[in-house]
Amino acid sequence: MAQESELTEVLFETDRLILRRVQPGDLELFKKLFCDPGMMRYLGEPWTEEETESTMNEWREEWGRNNYYYGVILRKDTSEAIGIAGFTEDTHPEEKGMEFSWFILPEHQKNGFASEITRGLKQYVFGTLKKERLFGETHPDNPASNRVLQKLGFKNMGIRNQSYDFLPGFDRQVIWEIRREDWESEEN
């Protein structure tokens, strides 16, 4: 396993964005994302500040371990933190592969940032890590997220009913996937 000093603070960059490791000063961003009822409307209830801080610390500690990379999205032009994104490997017993997600603050939505960070995640997972499958879950009633994934070549694999202790109310999910061979054919 890599030592703390060997871990990179930046996972990757896109034209307009940087995905970097969580820092202790990111707590206000996490609160805006996870403690806000509007942001959590498709994932159940808002989290408490304690849950939010615990998650932030976990992401910082786990960065780089067993392909666990959840970090902060920064705009290159302003250095402003606009959301979070990342992926983990084999988090579901019945869903093998790299699971990813993102959250973009409302004032930065509808600027193509979700599409851009998702393209960056695809590039990293397939191009750098050489993995075979990337998948994500969305709420069936979340048209914006569903549209982004469809537009980027992900296949709708249907609706699954699964409950999560840490996301009460997110008990129906659309599973979206893209496989390495589909990504490779897109790239050529």
Tab-separated table of C-alpha atoms in Angstrom:
chain	number	residue	atom	x	y	z
A	1	MET	CA	0.000	0.000	0.000
A	2	ALA	CA	1.210	3.507	-0.757
A	3	GLN	CA	2.445	5.664	2.079
A	4	GLU	CA	0.660	8.970	2.740
A	5	SER	CA	3.559	10.925	1.194
A	6	GLU	CA	3.399	8.788	-1.967
A	7	LEU	CA	-0.297	9.431	-2.605
A	8	THR	CA	-1.100	12.045	-5.168
A	9	GLU	CA	-3.366	14.863	-4.077
A	10	VAL	CA	-4.780	15.236	-7.621
A	11	LEU	CA	-6.311	12.181	-9.269
A	12	PHE	CA	-6.856	13.765	-12.700
A	13	GLU	CA	-7.648	16.953	-14.572
A	14	THR	CA	-10.036	17.685	-17.418
A	15	ASP	CA	-10.217	20.811	-19.564
A	16	ARG	CA	-12.013	22.793	-16.862
A	17	LEU	CA	-11.874	20.644	-13.723
A	18	ILE	CA	-9.539	19.045	-11.199
A	19	LEU	CA	-10.451	16.066	-9.000
A	20	ARG	CA	-8.358	16.249	-5.850
A	21	ARG	CA	-8.145	14.542	-2.510
A	22	VAL	CA	-10.404	15.801	0.268
A	23	GLN	CA	-8.756	18.329	2.605
A	24	PRO	CA	-9.750	19.152	6.216
A	25	GLY	CA	-10.979	22.573	5.045
A	26	ASP	CA	-13.609	21.002	2.757
A	27	LEU	CA	-16.192	20.558	5.511
A	28	GLU	CA	-18.308	23.555	4.417
A	29	LEU	CA	-18.583	22.102	0.904
A	30	PHE	CA	-19.654	18.745	2.338
A	31	LYS	CA	-22.297	20.437	4.499
A	32	LYS	CA	-23.677	22.294	1.452
A	33	LEU	CA	-23.960	18.985	-0.379
A	34	PHE	CA	-25.062	16.491	2.255
A	35	CYS	CA	-26.903	18.573	4.875
A	36	ASP	CA	-29.154	20.379	2.382
A	37	PRO	CA	-32.641	18.893	1.774
A	38	GLY	CA	-32.635	20.098	-1.851
A	39	MET	CA	-29.330	18.393	-2.631
A	40	MET	CA	-30.413	15.182	-0.917
A	41	ARG	CA	-33.946	15.063	-2.398
A	42	TYR	CA	-33.145	12.001	-4.525
A	43	LEU	CA	-31.076	10.265	-1.844
A	44	GLY	CA	-33.388	10.461	1.135
A	45	GLU	CA	-32.860	12.630	4.166
A	46	PRO	CA	-30.165	15.251	4.703
A	47	TRP	CA	-27.278	14.037	6.809
A	48	THR	CA	-26.333	15.398	10.191
A	49	GLU	CA	-23.187	17.491	10.485
A	50	GLU	CA	-21.568	14.586	12.358
A	51	GLU	CA	-22.370	12.114	9.544
A	52	THR	CA	-21.084	14.597	6.992
A	53	GLU	CA	-17.806	15.206	8.822
A	54	SER	CA	-17.326	11.468	9.357
A	55	THR	CA	-17.812	10.818	5.620
A	56	MET	CA	-15.386	13.604	4.709
A	57	ASN	CA	-12.734	12.154	7.036
A	58	GLU	CA	-13.323	8.635	5.704
A	59	TRP	CA	-12.845	9.814	2.122
A	60	ARG	CA	-9.595	11.540	3.052
A	61	GLU	CA	-8.294	8.488	4.923
A	62	GLU	CA	-9.342	5.932	2.298
A	63	TRP	CA	-8.010	7.917	-0.710
A	64	GLY	CA	-6.033	5.509	-2.859
A	65	ARG	CA	-6.693	2.336	-0.872
A	66	ASN	CA	-8.078	-0.482	-3.025
A	67	ASN	CA	-9.134	1.929	-5.789
A	68	TYR	CA	-11.145	4.110	-3.393
A	69	TYR	CA	-11.039	7.624	-4.781
A	70	TYR	CA	-13.681	10.137	-3.729
A	71	GLY	CA	-12.577	13.730	-3.852
A	72	VAL	CA	-13.431	17.361	-4.430
A	73	ILE	CA	-14.111	18.842	-7.873
A	74	LEU	CA	-12.389	22.195	-8.420
A	75	ARG	CA	-12.908	24.622	-11.284
A	76	LYS	CA	-9.551	25.404	-12.871
A	77	ASP	CA	-10.484	28.988	-13.753
A	78	THR	CA	-11.510	30.015	-10.217
A	79	SER	CA	-10.060	27.240	-7.970
A	80	GLU	CA	-13.555	27.067	-6.482
A	81	ALA	CA	-14.823	23.768	-5.040
A	82	ILE	CA	-18.035	22.960	-6.934
A	83	GLY	CA	-18.815	19.410	-5.839
A	84	ILE	CA	-17.518	15.926	-5.205
A	85	ALA	CA	-16.960	12.862	-7.365
A	86	GLY	CA	-15.183	9.565	-7.322
A	87	PHE	CA	-15.376	5.806	-7.435
A	88	THR	CA	-14.855	2.616	-5.462
A	89	GLU	CA	-14.338	-0.974	-6.545
A	90	ASP	CA	-16.652	-3.948	-5.967
A	91	THR	CA	-18.855	-2.205	-3.397
A	92	HIS	CA	-21.917	-4.346	-4.206
A	93	PRO	CA	-21.785	-8.146	-3.977
A	94	GLU	CA	-24.017	-8.443	-7.062
A	95	GLU	CA	-22.460	-5.502	-8.957
A	96	LYS	CA	-18.823	-6.134	-9.841
A	97	GLY	CA	-16.782	-3.263	-11.180
A	98	MET	CA	-16.092	0.361	-10.387
A	99	GLU	CA	-19.028	2.279	-8.921
A	100	PHE	CA	-18.942	6.049	-9.339
A	101	SER	CA	-20.952	9.099	-8.412
A	102	TRP	CA	-20.840	12.864	-8.407
A	103	PHE	CA	-22.564	15.810	-6.706
A	104	ILE	CA	-22.463	19.324	-8.179
A	105	LEU	CA	-23.585	22.397	-6.216
A	106	PRO	CA	-26.782	23.962	-7.651
A	107	GLU	CA	-25.085	27.192	-8.719
A	108	HIS	CA	-22.679	25.170	-10.896
A	109	GLN	CA	-25.238	22.818	-12.440
A	110	LYS	CA	-26.273	23.095	-16.104
A	111	ASN	CA	-22.725	24.018	-17.140
A	112	GLY	CA	-21.678	20.567	-18.347
A	113	PHE	CA	-19.562	19.862	-15.248
A	114	ALA	CA	-21.308	16.542	-14.455
A	115	SER	CA	-20.665	15.347	-18.012
A	116	GLU	CA	-17.074	16.534	-17.938
A	117	ILE	CA	-16.205	14.904	-14.605
A	118	THR	CA	-17.923	11.679	-15.732
A	119	ARG	CA	-15.821	11.628	-18.930
A	120	GLY	CA	-12.741	12.106	-16.738
A	121	LEU	CA	-13.796	9.233	-14.484
A	122	LYS	CA	-14.337	6.994	-17.517
A	123	GLN	CA	-10.904	7.897	-18.875
A	124	TYR	CA	-9.221	7.190	-15.545
A	125	VAL	CA	-11.059	3.912	-14.833
A	126	PHE	CA	-10.650	2.464	-18.333
A	127	GLY	CA	-7.519	4.214	-19.612
A	128	THR	CA	-5.376	4.305	-16.462
A	129	LEU	CA	-6.689	1.515	-14.239
A	130	LYS	CA	-7.652	-0.757	-17.177
A	131	LYS	CA	-10.868	-1.888	-15.487
A	132	GLU	CA	-13.670	-3.662	-17.355
A	133	ARG	CA	-16.859	-2.075	-15.990
A	134	LEU	CA	-17.956	1.294	-14.639
A	135	PHE	CA	-21.432	1.713	-13.163
A	136	GLY	CA	-23.519	4.181	-11.247
A	137	GLU	CA	-26.885	4.398	-9.559
A	138	THR	CA	-29.424	7.174	-9.980
A	139	HIS	CA	-32.878	7.758	-8.613
A	140	PRO	CA	-35.541	6.907	-11.227
A	141	ASP	CA	-37.043	10.394	-10.794
A	142	ASN	CA	-33.747	12.288	-11.264
A	143	PRO	CA	-33.980	13.358	-14.920
A	144	ALA	CA	-30.763	15.395	-15.013
A	145	SER	CA	-28.479	12.594	-13.799
A	146	ASN	CA	-30.233	9.999	-15.935
A	147	ARG	CA	-29.857	12.229	-19.003
A	148	VAL	CA	-26.121	12.777	-18.381
A	149	LEU	CA	-25.418	9.056	-18.193
A	150	GLN	CA	-27.519	8.224	-21.233
A	151	LYS	CA	-25.811	10.973	-23.234
A	152	LEU	CA	-22.373	9.632	-22.258
A	153	GLY	CA	-23.044	6.119	-23.538
A	154	PHE	CA	-24.042	4.367	-20.324
A	155	LYS	CA	-26.641	1.624	-20.715
A	156	ASN	CA	-29.734	1.552	-18.523
A	157	MET	CA	-29.659	-1.866	-16.861
A	158	GLY	CA	-33.042	-1.440	-15.174
A	159	ILE	CA	-34.348	-0.581	-11.754
A	160	ARG	CA	-33.109	-2.282	-8.601
A	161	ASN	CA	-34.674	-2.083	-5.151
A	162	GLN	CA	-31.997	-1.939	-2.490
A	163	SER	CA	-31.985	-0.112	0.841
A	164	TYR	CA	-28.931	1.639	2.240
A	165	ASP	CA	-28.518	2.429	5.930
A	166	PHE	CA	-26.654	5.659	5.126
A	167	LEU	CA	-29.184	6.772	2.460
A	168	PRO	CA	-32.643	6.213	3.953
A	169	GLY	CA	-35.197	6.776	1.224
A	170	PHE	CA	-32.887	5.865	-1.678
A	171	ASP	CA	-34.435	2.425	-2.029
A	172	ARG	CA	-35.045	2.378	-5.801
A	173	GLN	CA	-32.146	2.865	-8.181
A	174	VAL	CA	-31.590	2.859	-11.904
A	175	ILE	CA	-28.350	0.994	-12.626
A	176	TRP	CA	-26.258	2.474	-15.448
A	177	GLU	CA	-23.150	0.804	-16.844
A	178	ILE	CA	-20.528	1.138	-19.483
A	179	ARG	CA	-18.017	-1.555	-20.348
A	180	ARG	CA	-14.444	-1.154	-21.470
A	181	GLU	CA	-15.141	-2.340	-25.023
A	182	ASP	CA	-17.932	0.270	-25.399
A	183	TRP	CA	-15.619	3.013	-24.093
A	184	GLU	CA	-12.850	1.888	-26.461
A	185	SER	CA	-15.203	1.998	-29.455
A	186	GLU	CA	-16.272	5.548	-28.404
A	187	GLU	CA	-12.634	6.632	-28.200
A	188	ASN	CA	-11.754	5.356	-31.703
